[in-house]
Amino acid sequence: MAFTIQVGAFSTTERASRYADQLAAYGLDTYYFIDTDGLCKVRFDRFETKDGARQRALELQSRGVIDAFYIVRPGPAGRNADARENLQDGLVQTARRFIGTPYRWGGESARSGFDCSGLTMTVYRLNGLELPRNSRSQFRAGRPVTRHDLQRGDLVFFATGSRGRVSHVGIYSGQGKFIHAPRKGKTIRTASLSSGYFNTRYVGARRYL
């Protein structure tokens, strides 16, 4: 869980991308996304406390790096059952907004595309949760969940290579389906756990809430 700094809301991804690139030149960990209101919002960095985020934003503002800013609170994971359910819904809704985005190895943004773990990391980050970057590290970081107990927002893992190790990940969206970034030449889409390909390559699931 982490606080982040939001510094812009744009009508087009091109403008958001340019601004994110400008901030990245200052060494900031920037990203942008299309929010539910249709605006492309730019955020950067992560902080354990609201005060830490505010002090950093004020320092950047005094240097002329940013103008107006907004401190984004982390998601309400773990506080109560309703909060967890809201966060689960938020994870799935965020993932669905990226459906149709091209796959790109190493990608972590709507502009350039996503690989499988870049998608899961970004979706969780946009909901105030931090995940490791690659699928194997994500698999090691979460709590094991049986297939029978899967809940929306859990991550599902697969061994798609010849070595039988975790090499692919998606976000469980309910009713036996998951959202993932398949491979080069494909776009982010929904798939079924029961399909022949994924059923035979399923390794397990992890929960982080």
Coordinates of C-alpha atoms in Angstrom, one line a residue:
M1 CA 0.0 0.0 0.0
A2 CA 1.4 3.4 -0.9
F3 CA 0.5 7.1 -1.4
T4 CA 1.2 8.5 -4.9
I5 CA 1.3 12.0 -6.4
Q6 CA -1.1 12.9 -9.2
V7 CA -0.1 15.9 -11.3
G8 CA -2.3 16.0 -14.4
A9 CA -5.5 14.9 -16.1
F10 CA -5.6 15.1 -19.9
S11 CA -8.1 14.5 -22.6
T12 CA -5.7 12.4 -24.7
T13 CA -3.1 9.7 -24.1
E14 CA -0.7 11.6 -26.2
R15 CA -0.6 14.6 -23.9
A16 CA -0.5 12.4 -20.8
S17 CA 2.4 10.5 -22.3
R18 CA 4.4 13.6 -23.2
Y19 CA 3.9 15.0 -19.7
A20 CA 4.9 11.6 -18.1
D21 CA 8.0 11.5 -20.2
Q22 CA 8.9 15.1 -19.2
L23 CA 8.6 14.1 -15.5
A24 CA 10.6 10.9 -16.0
A25 CA 13.5 13.0 -17.2
Y26 CA 13.8 14.3 -13.6
G27 CA 14.1 10.7 -12.4
L28 CA 10.5 10.3 -11.3
D29 CA 8.8 6.9 -11.5
T30 CA 5.9 8.1 -13.7
Y31 CA 3.0 6.4 -15.3
Y32 CA -0.4 7.3 -16.7
F33 CA -3.7 5.6 -17.2
I34 CA -7.3 6.2 -18.4
D35 CA -9.5 6.7 -15.4
T36 CA -13.3 5.9 -15.2
D37 CA -14.1 9.5 -16.1
G38 CA -12.3 9.1 -19.4
L39 CA -9.4 11.4 -18.5
C40 CA -5.8 10.3 -18.8
K41 CA -4.2 10.9 -15.4
V42 CA -0.4 11.1 -14.6
R43 CA 1.0 9.9 -11.3
F44 CA 4.5 9.2 -10.0
D45 CA 6.4 7.7 -7.2
R46 CA 5.2 5.9 -4.0
F47 CA 5.3 6.9 -0.4
E48 CA 4.6 5.2 2.9
T49 CA 3.0 8.3 4.4
K50 CA 0.8 11.1 3.1
D51 CA 3.2 13.7 4.6
G52 CA 6.1 12.1 2.8
A53 CA 4.3 12.4 -0.5
R54 CA 3.2 16.0 0.2
Q55 CA 6.7 17.1 1.2
R56 CA 8.1 15.6 -2.0
A57 CA 5.4 17.3 -4.1
L58 CA 6.0 20.7 -2.5
E59 CA 9.8 20.3 -3.1
L60 CA 9.2 19.6 -6.8
Q61 CA 6.7 22.4 -7.0
S62 CA 9.2 24.9 -5.5
R63 CA 11.7 23.8 -8.2
G64 CA 9.1 24.4 -11.0
V65 CA 9.0 20.7 -11.9
I66 CA 5.3 20.4 -11.3
D67 CA 2.4 22.8 -10.7
A68 CA -0.8 21.7 -9.0
F69 CA -0.8 18.2 -7.4
Y70 CA -3.1 15.8 -5.6
I71 CA -2.0 13.1 -3.1
V72 CA -3.7 9.8 -3.9
R73 CA -4.5 7.6 -0.9
P74 CA -3.8 3.9 -1.1
G75 CA -6.7 1.5 -1.5
P76 CA -8.6 0.3 1.5
A77 CA -7.4 -3.3 1.4
G78 CA -7.7 -5.4 4.6
R79 CA -9.9 -2.9 6.6
N80 CA -13.2 -4.8 6.3
A81 CA -15.1 -7.2 4.0
D82 CA -16.8 -4.3 2.1
A83 CA -13.5 -2.5 1.5
R84 CA -11.9 -5.7 0.2
E85 CA -14.8 -6.3 -2.1
N86 CA -14.6 -2.7 -3.4
L87 CA -10.9 -3.1 -4.0
Q88 CA -11.4 -6.5 -5.8
D89 CA -13.9 -4.8 -8.1
G90 CA -11.5 -1.9 -8.6
L91 CA -8.7 -4.3 -9.7
V92 CA -11.0 -6.0 -12.3
Q93 CA -12.4 -2.8 -13.6
T94 CA -8.9 -1.3 -14.0
A95 CA -7.8 -4.4 -15.9
R96 CA -10.8 -4.3 -18.2
R97 CA -10.0 -0.7 -19.2
F98 CA -6.8 -2.0 -20.8
I99 CA -8.5 -4.7 -22.9
G100 CA -7.5 -4.2 -26.5
T101 CA -4.1 -2.7 -25.6
P102 CA -1.2 -4.3 -27.6
Y103 CA 1.2 -6.8 -26.0
R104 CA 4.8 -5.5 -25.7
W105 CA 7.6 -7.3 -23.9
G106 CA 8.8 -5.2 -21.0
G107 CA 5.9 -2.8 -21.5
E108 CA 4.2 -1.1 -18.5
S109 CA 2.0 1.5 -20.0
A110 CA -1.2 1.9 -22.1
R111 CA 0.8 3.9 -24.7
S112 CA 3.6 1.4 -25.4
G113 CA 1.7 -1.8 -24.4
F114 CA 2.1 -4.3 -21.6
D115 CA 3.6 -7.7 -21.1
C116 CA 1.8 -10.0 -18.7
S117 CA 3.4 -9.0 -15.4
G118 CA 3.7 -5.4 -16.5
L119 CA -0.1 -5.4 -16.7
T120 CA -0.7 -7.0 -13.3
M121 CA 1.8 -4.7 -11.7
T122 CA 0.3 -1.6 -13.2
V123 CA -3.3 -2.6 -12.3
Y124 CA -2.4 -3.2 -8.7
R125 CA -0.3 0.0 -8.6
L126 CA -3.3 2.0 -9.8
N127 CA -5.3 0.6 -6.9
G128 CA -2.6 1.5 -4.3
L129 CA -0.9 -1.9 -4.1
E130 CA 2.7 -2.8 -4.9
L131 CA 3.8 -6.0 -6.7
P132 CA 7.2 -7.2 -7.9
R133 CA 7.9 -6.7 -11.6
N134 CA 8.1 -10.2 -13.0
S135 CA 5.6 -13.2 -12.9
R136 CA 7.9 -15.5 -10.8
S137 CA 8.5 -12.8 -8.2
Q138 CA 4.7 -12.1 -8.1
F139 CA 4.1 -15.8 -7.6
R140 CA 6.5 -16.0 -4.7
A141 CA 5.1 -12.8 -3.0
G142 CA 1.4 -13.7 -2.7
R143 CA -0.5 -16.0 -0.5
P144 CA -1.5 -19.4 -2.1
V145 CA -5.1 -19.7 -3.1
T146 CA -6.8 -22.9 -4.3
R147 CA -8.5 -22.9 -7.6
H148 CA -11.8 -23.6 -5.8
D149 CA -11.4 -20.4 -3.7
L150 CA -10.5 -18.0 -6.4
Q151 CA -11.8 -14.4 -5.9
R152 CA -11.8 -11.4 -8.3
G153 CA -8.5 -9.7 -8.3
D154 CA -6.4 -12.8 -7.5
L155 CA -3.5 -13.5 -9.8
V156 CA -3.5 -16.7 -11.7
F157 CA -0.2 -18.2 -12.9
F158 CA 0.8 -20.5 -15.8
A159 CA 3.9 -22.4 -17.0
T160 CA 3.9 -21.7 -20.7
G161 CA 7.5 -22.7 -21.4
S162 CA 9.2 -26.0 -21.7
R163 CA 10.8 -25.9 -18.2
G164 CA 7.5 -26.1 -16.3
R165 CA 8.3 -22.9 -14.4
V166 CA 5.9 -19.9 -13.9
S167 CA 6.2 -17.7 -17.0
H168 CA 2.7 -16.1 -17.4
V169 CA 0.2 -14.3 -15.2
G170 CA -3.3 -12.9 -15.4
I171 CA -5.9 -11.2 -13.2
Y172 CA -8.9 -13.4 -12.2
S173 CA -12.1 -11.6 -13.1
G174 CA -14.7 -14.1 -11.9
Q175 CA -16.7 -16.9 -13.4
G176 CA -13.7 -18.9 -14.4
K177 CA -12.2 -16.0 -16.6
F178 CA -9.1 -14.0 -16.3
I179 CA -7.6 -10.9 -18.1
H180 CA -4.1 -11.1 -19.4
A181 CA -1.6 -9.9 -22.0
P182 CA -1.0 -13.0 -24.1
R183 CA 2.1 -12.6 -26.4
K184 CA 3.6 -10.6 -29.2
G185 CA 1.1 -9.7 -31.9
K186 CA -1.9 -10.1 -29.5
T187 CA -3.8 -7.6 -27.4
I188 CA -5.0 -7.7 -23.8
R189 CA -8.1 -9.9 -23.5
T190 CA -10.2 -12.2 -21.4
A191 CA -9.6 -15.9 -21.4
S192 CA -11.0 -19.0 -19.7
L193 CA -9.1 -21.0 -17.1
S194 CA -10.9 -24.1 -18.4
S195 CA -9.6 -23.7 -22.0
G196 CA -7.4 -26.6 -23.0
Y197 CA -4.3 -24.5 -23.3
F198 CA -4.5 -22.7 -19.9
N199 CA -6.0 -25.6 -18.0
T200 CA -3.1 -27.8 -18.7
R201 CA -0.5 -25.1 -17.9
Y202 CA -2.1 -23.7 -14.7
V203 CA 0.3 -23.6 -11.8
G204 CA -1.7 -21.8 -9.1
A205 CA -3.1 -18.6 -7.8
R206 CA -2.0 -15.9 -5.3
R207 CA -3.8 -13.3 -3.3
Y208 CA -2.3 -10.0 -2.0
L209 CA -5.3 -8.4 -0.2

